[in-house]
Amino acid sequence: MHRSWVRAQQELEEWFETARSDPAAGQIFGVLTHYCRTREAYERERDFMVRQGIPASFLPDPRPGRFACSSGVR
């Protein structure tokens, strides 16, 4: 189990290393944010990616109207 966890961590770091120089990182970001229901959740995922060294310019903004207002009123 330990070896599997170590390998998974290595593979994740390899992915981040590639994403730091590949604009296709936006496609992965789309997968990570697909189920985000609020702008806040979306921004948390975006901030995580940026903290990992992925350029913000690689990460798209959400399409207009994607999220309801935080108050739940549309």
PDB file of N, CA, C and O in Angstrom, chain B, residues numbered from 101:
ATOM      1  N   MET B 101       0.825  -1.184   0.000  1.00  0.00           N
ATOM      2  CA  MET B 101       0.000   0.000   0.000  1.00  0.00           C
ATOM      3  C   MET B 101       0.869   1.247   0.000  1.00  0.00           C
ATOM      4  O   MET B 101       0.593   2.202  -0.726  1.00  0.00           O
ATOM      5  N   HIS B 102       1.919   1.240   0.813  1.00  0.00           N
ATOM      6  CA  HIS B 102       2.802   2.399   0.901  1.00  0.00           C
ATOM      7  C   HIS B 102       3.422   2.713  -0.458  1.00  0.00           C
ATOM      8  O   HIS B 102       3.490   3.877  -0.855  1.00  0.00           O
ATOM      9  N   ARG B 103       3.872   1.687  -1.169  1.00  0.00           N
ATOM     10  CA  ARG B 103       4.474   1.903  -2.489  1.00  0.00           C
ATOM     11  C   ARG B 103       3.465   2.492  -3.464  1.00  0.00           C
ATOM     12  O   ARG B 103       3.809   3.338  -4.290  1.00  0.00           O
ATOM     13  N   SER B 104       2.225   2.044  -3.365  1.00  0.00           N
ATOM     14  CA  SER B 104       1.185   2.588  -4.248  1.00  0.00           C
ATOM     15  C   SER B 104       0.965   4.068  -3.974  1.00  0.00           C
ATOM     16  O   SER B 104       0.805   4.859  -4.903  1.00  0.00           O
ATOM     17  N   TRP B 105       0.957   4.438  -2.707  1.00  0.00           N
ATOM     18  CA  TRP B 105       0.758   5.842  -2.335  1.00  0.00           C
ATOM     19  C   TRP B 105       1.933   6.691  -2.823  1.00  0.00           C
ATOM     20  O   TRP B 105       1.734   7.782  -3.358  1.00  0.00           O
ATOM     21  N   VAL B 106       3.140   6.197  -2.640  1.00  0.00           N
ATOM     22  CA  VAL B 106       4.326   6.930  -3.085  1.00  0.00           C
ATOM     23  C   VAL B 106       4.284   7.108  -4.599  1.00  0.00           C
ATOM     24  O   VAL B 106       4.574   8.191  -5.108  1.00  0.00           O
ATOM     25  N   ARG B 107       3.927   6.061  -5.308  1.00  0.00           N
ATOM     26  CA  ARG B 107       3.847   6.135  -6.781  1.00  0.00           C
ATOM     27  C   ARG B 107       2.767   7.134  -7.203  1.00  0.00           C
ATOM     28  O   ARG B 107       2.977   7.903  -8.142  1.00  0.00           O
ATOM     29  N   ALA B 108       1.633   7.135  -6.535  1.00  0.00           N
ATOM     30  CA  ALA B 108       0.569   8.080  -6.867  1.00  0.00           C
ATOM     31  C   ALA B 108       1.046   9.516  -6.651  1.00  0.00           C
ATOM     32  O   ALA B 108       0.749  10.392  -7.464  1.00  0.00           O
ATOM     33  N   GLN B 109       1.775   9.766  -5.575  1.00  0.00           N
ATOM     34  CA  GLN B 109       2.311  11.100  -5.319  1.00  0.00           C
ATOM     35  C   GLN B 109       3.309  11.506  -6.402  1.00  0.00           C
ATOM     36  O   GLN B 109       3.319  12.656  -6.840  1.00  0.00           O
ATOM     37  N   GLN B 110       4.141  10.570  -6.829  1.00  0.00           N
ATOM     38  CA  GLN B 110       5.111  10.847  -7.887  1.00  0.00           C
ATOM     39  C   GLN B 110       4.403  11.185  -9.202  1.00  0.00           C
ATOM     40  O   GLN B 110       4.788  12.121  -9.903  1.00  0.00           O
ATOM     41  N   GLU B 111       3.374  10.415  -9.521  1.00  0.00           N
ATOM     42  CA  GLU B 111       2.639  10.662 -10.756  1.00  0.00           C
ATOM     43  C   GLU B 111       1.922  12.009 -10.724  1.00  0.00           C
ATOM     44  O   GLU B 111       1.868  12.706 -11.737  1.00  0.00           O
ATOM     45  N   LEU B 112       1.380  12.374  -9.585  1.00  0.00           N
ATOM     46  CA  LEU B 112       0.725  13.672  -9.445  1.00  0.00           C
ATOM     47  C   LEU B 112       1.737  14.801  -9.633  1.00  0.00           C
ATOM     48  O   LEU B 112       1.456  15.783 -10.320  1.00  0.00           O
ATOM     49  N   GLU B 113       2.891  14.662  -9.030  1.00  0.00           N
ATOM     50  CA  GLU B 113       3.920  15.694  -9.186  1.00  0.00           C
ATOM     51  C   GLU B 113       4.393  15.780 -10.636  1.00  0.00           C
ATOM     52  O   GLU B 113       4.655  16.874 -11.138  1.00  0.00           O
ATOM     53  N   GLU B 114       4.504  14.642 -11.309  1.00  0.00           N
ATOM     54  CA  GLU B 114       4.874  14.652 -12.728  1.00  0.00           C
ATOM     55  C   GLU B 114       3.820  15.389 -13.549  1.00  0.00           C
ATOM     56  O   GLU B 114       4.155  16.150 -14.456  1.00  0.00           O
ATOM     57  N   TRP B 115       2.542  15.160 -13.229  1.00  0.00           N
ATOM     58  CA  TRP B 115       1.478  15.857 -13.946  1.00  0.00           C
ATOM     59  C   TRP B 115       1.590  17.362 -13.717  1.00  0.00           C
ATOM     60  O   TRP B 115       1.504  18.139 -14.668  1.00  0.00           O
ATOM     61  N   PHE B 116       1.783  17.785 -12.457  1.00  0.00           N
ATOM     62  CA  PHE B 116       1.914  19.216 -12.175  1.00  0.00           C
ATOM     63  C   PHE B 116       3.115  19.799 -12.908  1.00  0.00           C
ATOM     64  O   PHE B 116       3.040  20.912 -13.427  1.00  0.00           O
ATOM     65  N   GLU B 117       4.206  19.069 -12.956  1.00  0.00           N
ATOM     66  CA  GLU B 117       5.398  19.554 -13.657  1.00  0.00           C
ATOM     67  C   GLU B 117       5.083  19.814 -15.134  1.00  0.00           C
ATOM     68  O   GLU B 117       5.486  20.837 -15.688  1.00  0.00           O
ATOM     69  N   THR B 118       4.371  18.900 -15.756  1.00  0.00           N
ATOM     70  CA  THR B 118       3.979  19.090 -17.160  1.00  0.00           C
ATOM     71  C   THR B 118       3.007  20.259 -17.295  1.00  0.00           C
ATOM     72  O   THR B 118       3.146  21.082 -18.200  1.00  0.00           O
ATOM     73  N   ALA B 119       2.025  20.335 -16.399  1.00  0.00           N
ATOM     74  CA  ALA B 119       0.996  21.374 -16.476  1.00  0.00           C
ATOM     75  C   ALA B 119       1.573  22.773 -16.282  1.00  0.00           C
ATOM     76  O   ALA B 119       0.977  23.748 -16.739  1.00  0.00           O
ATOM     77  N   ARG B 120       2.707  22.890 -15.622  1.00  0.00           N
ATOM     78  CA  ARG B 120       3.321  24.202 -15.405  1.00  0.00           C
ATOM     79  C   ARG B 120       3.806  24.826 -16.702  1.00  0.00           C
ATOM     80  O   ARG B 120       4.001  26.040 -16.769  1.00  0.00           O
ATOM     81  N   SER B 121       4.001  24.021 -17.723  1.00  0.00           N
ATOM     82  CA  SER B 121       4.494  24.552 -18.999  1.00  0.00           C
ATOM     83  C   SER B 121       3.593  24.211 -20.184  1.00  0.00           C
ATOM     84  O   SER B 121       3.951  24.485 -21.329  1.00  0.00           O
ATOM     85  N   ASP B 122       2.436  23.621 -19.922  1.00  0.00           N
ATOM     86  CA  ASP B 122       1.543  23.171 -21.003  1.00  0.00           C
ATOM     87  C   ASP B 122       0.161  23.795 -20.847  1.00  0.00           C
ATOM     88  O   ASP B 122      -0.536  23.517 -19.871  1.00  0.00           O
ATOM     89  N   PRO B 123      -0.240  24.633 -21.796  1.00  0.00           N
ATOM     90  CA  PRO B 123      -1.565  25.255 -21.710  1.00  0.00           C
ATOM     91  C   PRO B 123      -2.719  24.256 -21.645  1.00  0.00           C
ATOM     92  O   PRO B 123      -3.833  24.638 -21.289  1.00  0.00           O
ATOM     93  N   ALA B 124      -2.485  23.003 -21.976  1.00  0.00           N
ATOM     94  CA  ALA B 124      -3.541  21.992 -21.877  1.00  0.00           C
ATOM     95  C   ALA B 124      -3.971  21.775 -20.430  1.00  0.00           C
ATOM     96  O   ALA B 124      -4.946  21.067 -20.179  1.00  0.00           O
ATOM     97  N   ALA B 125      -3.263  22.371 -19.478  1.00  0.00           N
ATOM     98  CA  ALA B 125      -3.658  22.287 -18.069  1.00  0.00           C
ATOM     99  C   ALA B 125      -5.088  22.776 -17.887  1.00  0.00           C
ATOM    100  O   ALA B 125      -5.785  22.337 -16.972  1.00  0.00           O
ATOM    101  N   GLY B 126      -5.524  23.678 -18.747  1.00  0.00           N
ATOM    102  CA  GLY B 126      -6.892  24.178 -18.681  1.00  0.00           C
ATOM    103  C   GLY B 126      -7.923  23.081 -18.864  1.00  0.00           C
ATOM    104  O   GLY B 126      -9.014  23.151 -18.299  1.00  0.00           O
ATOM    105  N   GLN B 127      -7.587  22.071 -19.646  1.00  0.00           N
ATOM    106  CA  GLN B 127      -8.513  20.963 -19.839  1.00  0.00           C
ATOM    107  C   GLN B 127      -8.665  20.165 -18.542  1.00  0.00           C
ATOM    108  O   GLN B 127      -9.770  19.753 -18.191  1.00  0.00           O
ATOM    109  N   ILE B 128      -7.574  19.952 -17.844  1.00  0.00           N
ATOM    110  CA  ILE B 128      -7.641  19.250 -16.566  1.00  0.00           C
ATOM    111  C   ILE B 128      -8.391  20.104 -15.555  1.00  0.00           C
ATOM    112  O   ILE B 128      -9.180  19.593 -14.760  1.00  0.00           O
ATOM    113  N   PHE B 129      -8.141  21.396 -15.590  1.00  0.00           N
ATOM    114  CA  PHE B 129      -8.860  22.306 -14.704  1.00  0.00           C
ATOM    115  C   PHE B 129     -10.366  22.189 -14.947  1.00  0.00           C
ATOM    116  O   PHE B 129     -11.147  22.223 -13.996  1.00  0.00           O
ATOM    117  N   GLY B 130     -10.774  22.055 -16.195  1.00  0.00           N
ATOM    118  CA  GLY B 130     -12.185  21.876 -16.514  1.00  0.00           C
ATOM    119  C   GLY B 130     -12.765  20.638 -15.849  1.00  0.00           C
ATOM    120  O   GLY B 130     -13.898  20.654 -15.370  1.00  0.00           O
ATOM    121  N   VAL B 131     -11.988  19.570 -15.822  1.00  0.00           N
ATOM    122  CA  VAL B 131     -12.437  18.347 -15.162  1.00  0.00           C
ATOM    123  C   VAL B 131     -12.557  18.574 -13.654  1.00  0.00           C
ATOM    124  O   VAL B 131     -13.534  18.155 -13.034  1.00  0.00           O
ATOM    125  N   LEU B 132     -11.560  19.236 -13.072  1.00  0.00           N
ATOM    126  CA  LEU B 132     -11.559  19.473 -11.628  1.00  0.00           C
ATOM    127  C   LEU B 132     -12.706  20.376 -11.181  1.00  0.00           C
ATOM    128  O   LEU B 132     -13.186  20.259 -10.053  1.00  0.00           O
ATOM    129  N   THR B 133     -13.143  21.267 -12.054  1.00  0.00           N
ATOM    130  CA  THR B 133     -14.172  22.225 -11.665  1.00  0.00           C
ATOM    131  C   THR B 133     -15.557  21.888 -12.206  1.00  0.00           C
ATOM    132  O   THR B 133     -16.510  22.639 -11.997  1.00  0.00           O
ATOM    133  N   HIS B 134     -15.663  20.784 -12.886  1.00  0.00           N
ATOM    134  CA  HIS B 134     -16.940  20.421 -13.513  1.00  0.00           C
ATOM    135  C   HIS B 134     -18.110  20.427 -12.527  1.00  0.00           C
ATOM    136  O   HIS B 134     -19.200  20.892 -12.858  1.00  0.00           O
ATOM    137  N   TYR B 135     -17.888  19.920 -11.340  1.00  0.00           N
ATOM    138  CA  TYR B 135     -18.975  19.814 -10.360  1.00  0.00           C
ATOM    139  C   TYR B 135     -19.013  20.961  -9.350  1.00  0.00           C
ATOM    140  O   TYR B 135     -19.787  20.914  -8.394  1.00  0.00           O
ATOM    141  N   CYS B 136     -18.194  21.982  -9.550  1.00  0.00           N
ATOM    142  CA  CYS B 136     -18.232  23.138  -8.651  1.00  0.00           C
ATOM    143  C   CYS B 136     -19.560  23.860  -8.845  1.00  0.00           C
ATOM    144  O   CYS B 136     -19.891  24.275  -9.956  1.00  0.00           O
ATOM    145  N   ARG B 137     -20.311  24.007  -7.772  1.00  0.00           N
ATOM    146  CA  ARG B 137     -21.631  24.636  -7.830  1.00  0.00           C
ATOM    147  C   ARG B 137     -21.606  26.126  -7.526  1.00  0.00           C
ATOM    148  O   ARG B 137     -22.568  26.837  -7.817  1.00  0.00           O
ATOM    149  N   THR B 138     -20.509  26.602  -6.942  1.00  0.00           N
ATOM    150  CA  THR B 138     -20.432  28.017  -6.588  1.00  0.00           C
ATOM    151  C   THR B 138     -19.142  28.621  -7.137  1.00  0.00           C
ATOM    152  O   THR B 138     -18.172  27.913  -7.411  1.00  0.00           O
ATOM    153  N   ARG B 139     -19.153  29.921  -7.287  1.00  0.00           N
ATOM    154  CA  ARG B 139     -17.959  30.631  -7.727  1.00  0.00           C
ATOM    155  C   ARG B 139     -16.835  30.426  -6.703  1.00  0.00           C
ATOM    156  O   ARG B 139     -15.664  30.320  -7.067  1.00  0.00           O
ATOM    157  N   GLU B 140     -17.206  30.372  -5.425  1.00  0.00           N
ATOM    158  CA  GLU B 140     -16.208  30.193  -4.377  1.00  0.00           C
ATOM    159  C   GLU B 140     -15.487  28.847  -4.521  1.00  0.00           C
ATOM    160  O   GLU B 140     -14.265  28.783  -4.390  1.00  0.00           O
ATOM    161  N   ALA B 141     -16.234  27.783  -4.789  1.00  0.00           N
ATOM    162  CA  ALA B 141     -15.633  26.460  -4.975  1.00  0.00           C
ATOM    163  C   ALA B 141     -14.728  26.462  -6.206  1.00  0.00           C
ATOM    164  O   ALA B 141     -13.637  25.892  -6.186  1.00  0.00           O
ATOM    165  N   TYR B 142     -15.186  27.103  -7.266  1.00  0.00           N
ATOM    166  CA  TYR B 142     -14.401  27.224  -8.489  1.00  0.00           C
ATOM    167  C   TYR B 142     -13.087  27.944  -8.204  1.00  0.00           C
ATOM    168  O   TYR B 142     -12.025  27.501  -8.641  1.00  0.00           O
ATOM    169  N   GLU B 143     -13.159  29.048  -7.473  1.00  0.00           N
ATOM    170  CA  GLU B 143     -11.968  29.834  -7.151  1.00  0.00           C
ATOM    171  C   GLU B 143     -11.006  29.057  -6.250  1.00  0.00           C
ATOM    172  O   GLU B 143      -9.791  29.204  -6.380  1.00  0.00           O
ATOM    173  N   ARG B 144     -11.526  28.241  -5.349  1.00  0.00           N
ATOM    174  CA  ARG B 144     -10.654  27.399  -4.508  1.00  0.00           C
ATOM    175  C   ARG B 144      -9.826  26.457  -5.377  1.00  0.00           C
ATOM    176  O   ARG B 144      -8.624  26.304  -5.164  1.00  0.00           O
ATOM    177  N   GLU B 145     -10.477  25.824  -6.361  1.00  0.00           N
ATOM    178  CA  GLU B 145      -9.757  24.916  -7.263  1.00  0.00           C
ATOM    179  C   GLU B 145      -8.729  25.686  -8.085  1.00  0.00           C
ATOM    180  O   GLU B 145      -7.601  25.225  -8.261  1.00  0.00           O
ATOM    181  N   ARG B 146      -9.113  26.847  -8.585  1.00  0.00           N
ATOM    182  CA  ARG B 146      -8.203  27.678  -9.371  1.00  0.00           C
ATOM    183  C   ARG B 146      -7.000  28.096  -8.522  1.00  0.00           C
ATOM    184  O   ARG B 146      -5.858  28.008  -8.972  1.00  0.00           O
ATOM    185  N   ASP B 147      -7.258  28.547  -7.307  1.00  0.00           N
ATOM    186  CA  ASP B 147      -6.172  28.957  -6.413  1.00  0.00           C
ATOM    187  C   ASP B 147      -5.231  27.791  -6.122  1.00  0.00           C
ATOM    188  O   ASP B 147      -4.015  27.972  -6.063  1.00  0.00           O
ATOM    189  N   PHE B 148      -5.794  26.589  -5.941  1.00  0.00           N
ATOM    190  CA  PHE B 148      -4.969  25.405  -5.709  1.00  0.00           C
ATOM    191  C   PHE B 148      -4.019  25.177  -6.884  1.00  0.00           C
ATOM    192  O   PHE B 148      -2.828  24.936  -6.692  1.00  0.00           O
ATOM    193  N   MET B 149      -4.555  25.255  -8.094  1.00  0.00           N
ATOM    194  CA  MET B 149      -3.733  25.029  -9.285  1.00  0.00           C
ATOM    195  C   MET B 149      -2.627  26.087  -9.378  1.00  0.00           C
ATOM    196  O   MET B 149      -1.482  25.759  -9.689  1.00  0.00           O
ATOM    197  N   VAL B 150      -2.960  27.333  -9.116  1.00  0.00           N
ATOM    198  CA  VAL B 150      -1.961  28.404  -9.171  1.00  0.00           C
ATOM    199  C   VAL B 150      -0.888  28.190  -8.100  1.00  0.00           C
ATOM    200  O   VAL B 150       0.295  28.405  -8.365  1.00  0.00           O
ATOM    201  N   ARG B 151      -1.284  27.770  -6.896  1.00  0.00           N
ATOM    202  CA  ARG B 151      -0.302  27.486  -5.837  1.00  0.00           C
ATOM    203  C   ARG B 151       0.640  26.349  -6.233  1.00  0.00           C
ATOM    204  O   ARG B 151       1.765  26.276  -5.739  1.00  0.00           O
ATOM    205  N   GLN B 152       0.191  25.473  -7.113  1.00  0.00           N
ATOM    206  CA  GLN B 152       1.037  24.376  -7.580  1.00  0.00           C
ATOM    207  C   GLN B 152       1.979  24.824  -8.694  1.00  0.00           C
ATOM    208  O   GLN B 152       2.757  24.024  -9.214  1.00  0.00           O
ATOM    209  N   GLY B 153       1.907  26.111  -9.060  1.00  0.00           N
ATOM    210  CA  GLY B 153       2.816  26.656 -10.058  1.00  0.00           C
ATOM    211  C   GLY B 153       2.268  26.683 -11.470  1.00  0.00           C
ATOM    212  O   GLY B 153       3.002  26.981 -12.412  1.00  0.00           O
ATOM    213  N   ILE B 154       0.992  26.376 -11.632  1.00  0.00           N
ATOM    214  CA  ILE B 154       0.386  26.416 -12.959  1.00  0.00           C
ATOM    215  C   ILE B 154      -0.005  27.866 -13.254  1.00  0.00           C
ATOM    216  O   ILE B 154      -0.726  28.479 -12.467  1.00  0.00           O
ATOM    217  N   PRO B 155       0.457  28.417 -14.368  1.00  0.00           N
ATOM    218  CA  PRO B 155       0.151  29.815 -14.673  1.00  0.00           C
ATOM    219  C   PRO B 155      -1.357  30.068 -14.762  1.00  0.00           C
ATOM    220  O   PRO B 155      -2.090  29.307 -15.393  1.00  0.00           O
ATOM    221  N   ALA B 156      -1.799  31.136 -14.127  1.00  0.00           N
ATOM    222  CA  ALA B 156      -3.221  31.480 -14.158  1.00  0.00           C
ATOM    223  C   ALA B 156      -3.707  31.683 -15.590  1.00  0.00           C
ATOM    224  O   ALA B 156      -4.880  31.458 -15.890  1.00  0.00           O
ATOM    225  N   SER B 157      -2.814  32.104 -16.463  1.00  0.00           N
ATOM    226  CA  SER B 157      -3.210  32.321 -17.863  1.00  0.00           C
ATOM    227  C   SER B 157      -3.593  31.020 -18.563  1.00  0.00           C
ATOM    228  O   SER B 157      -4.261  31.053 -19.597  1.00  0.00           O
ATOM    229  N   PHE B 158      -3.181  29.876 -18.018  1.00  0.00           N
ATOM    230  CA  PHE B 158      -3.557  28.576 -18.581  1.00  0.00           C
ATOM    231  C   PHE B 158      -4.957  28.153 -18.140  1.00  0.00           C
ATOM    232  O   PHE B 158      -5.535  27.232 -18.718  1.00  0.00           O
ATOM    233  N   LEU B 159      -5.503  28.814 -17.127  1.00  0.00           N
ATOM    234  CA  LEU B 159      -6.763  28.389 -16.513  1.00  0.00           C
ATOM    235  C   LEU B 159      -7.889  29.319 -16.939  1.00  0.00           C
ATOM    236  O   LEU B 159      -7.828  30.522 -16.684  1.00  0.00           O
ATOM    237  N   PRO B 160      -8.896  28.786 -17.573  1.00  0.00           N
ATOM    238  CA  PRO B 160      -9.973  29.638 -18.073  1.00  0.00           C
ATOM    239  C   PRO B 160     -10.879  30.161 -16.960  1.00  0.00           C
ATOM    240  O   PRO B 160     -11.012  29.550 -15.900  1.00  0.00           O
ATOM    241  N   ASP B 161     -11.490  31.296 -17.231  1.00  0.00           N
ATOM    242  CA  ASP B 161     -12.532  31.809 -16.345  1.00  0.00           C
ATOM    243  C   ASP B 161     -13.814  31.037 -16.635  1.00  0.00           C
ATOM    244  O   ASP B 161     -13.987  30.515 -17.736  1.00  0.00           O
ATOM    245  N   PRO B 162     -14.709  30.963 -15.660  1.00  0.00           N
ATOM    246  CA  PRO B 162     -15.971  30.256 -15.919  1.00  0.00           C
ATOM    247  C   PRO B 162     -16.809  31.023 -16.938  1.00  0.00           C
ATOM    248  O   PRO B 162     -16.705  32.245 -17.046  1.00  0.00           O
ATOM    249  N   ARG B 163     -17.619  30.311 -17.665  1.00  0.00           N
ATOM    250  CA  ARG B 163     -18.488  30.972 -18.642  1.00  0.00           C
ATOM    251  C   ARG B 163     -19.495  31.855 -17.901  1.00  0.00           C
ATOM    252  O   ARG B 163     -19.915  31.519 -16.794  1.00  0.00           O
ATOM    253  N   PRO B 164     -19.874  32.953 -18.490  1.00  0.00           N
ATOM    254  CA  PRO B 164     -20.842  33.855 -17.843  1.00  0.00           C
ATOM    255  C   PRO B 164     -22.146  33.126 -17.509  1.00  0.00           C
ATOM    256  O   PRO B 164     -22.648  32.331 -18.303  1.00  0.00           O
ATOM    257  N   GLY B 165     -22.680  33.411 -16.323  1.00  0.00           N
ATOM    258  CA  GLY B 165     -23.941  32.814 -15.902  1.00  0.00           C
ATOM    259  C   GLY B 165     -23.841  31.400 -15.373  1.00  0.00           C
ATOM    260  O   GLY B 165     -24.862  30.779 -15.078  1.00  0.00           O
ATOM    261  N   ARG B 166     -22.625  30.876 -15.246  1.00  0.00           N
ATOM    262  CA  ARG B 166     -22.471  29.488 -14.786  1.00  0.00           C
ATOM    263  C   ARG B 166     -22.947  29.307 -13.351  1.00  0.00           C
ATOM    264  O   ARG B 166     -23.541  28.281 -13.022  1.00  0.00           O
ATOM    265  N   PHE B 167     -22.696  30.283 -12.502  1.00  0.00           N
ATOM    266  CA  PHE B 167     -22.999  30.135 -11.089  1.00  0.00           C
ATOM    267  C   PHE B 167     -24.168  31.017 -10.678  1.00  0.00           C
ATOM    268  O   PHE B 167     -24.325  32.138 -11.161  1.00  0.00           O
ATOM    269  N   ALA B 168     -24.980  30.486  -9.778  1.00  0.00           N
ATOM    270  CA  ALA B 168     -26.040  31.298  -9.181  1.00  0.00           C
ATOM    271  C   ALA B 168     -25.394  32.227  -8.171  1.00  0.00           C
ATOM    272  O   ALA B 168     -24.253  32.010  -7.764  1.00  0.00           O
ATOM    273  N   CYS B 169     -26.106  33.247  -7.768  1.00  0.00           N
ATOM    274  CA  CYS B 169     -25.620  34.136  -6.727  1.00  0.00           C
ATOM    275  C   CYS B 169     -25.404  33.338  -5.446  1.00  0.00           C
ATOM    276  O   CYS B 169     -26.073  32.331  -5.216  1.00  0.00           O
ATOM    277  N   SER B 170     -24.476  33.787  -4.621  1.00  0.00           N
ATOM    278  CA  SER B 170     -24.188  33.088  -3.363  1.00  0.00           C
ATOM    279  C   SER B 170     -25.411  32.971  -2.471  1.00  0.00           C
ATOM    280  O   SER B 170     -25.515  32.040  -1.673  1.00  0.00           O
ATOM    281  N   SER B 171     -26.340  33.916  -2.604  1.00  0.00           N
ATOM    282  CA  SER B 171     -27.535  33.880  -1.769  1.00  0.00           C
ATOM    283  C   SER B 171     -28.526  32.816  -2.230  1.00  0.00           C
ATOM    284  O   SER B 171     -29.531  32.557  -1.568  1.00  0.00           O
ATOM    285  N   GLY B 172     -28.229  32.205  -3.374  1.00  0.00           N
ATOM    286  CA  GLY B 172     -29.117  31.184  -3.907  1.00  0.00           C
ATOM    287  C   GLY B 172     -30.175  31.756  -4.825  1.00  0.00           C
ATOM    288  O   GLY B 172     -30.957  31.004  -5.405  1.00  0.00           O
ATOM    289  N   VAL B 173     -30.217  33.064  -4.969  1.00  0.00           N
ATOM    290  CA  VAL B 173     -31.194  33.717  -5.846  1.00  0.00           C
ATOM    291  C   VAL B 173     -30.578  33.806  -7.230  1.00  0.00           C
ATOM    292  O   VAL B 173     -29.439  34.246  -7.384  1.00  0.00           O
ATOM    293  N   ARG B 174     -31.315  33.398  -8.210  1.00  0.00           N
ATOM    294  CA  ARG B 174     -30.810  33.466  -9.584  1.00  0.00           C
ATOM    295  C   ARG B 174     -31.123  34.777 -10.224  1.00  0.00           C
ATOM    296  O   ARG B 174     -30.768  34.999 -11.381  1.00  0.00           O
TER     297      ARG B 174
END
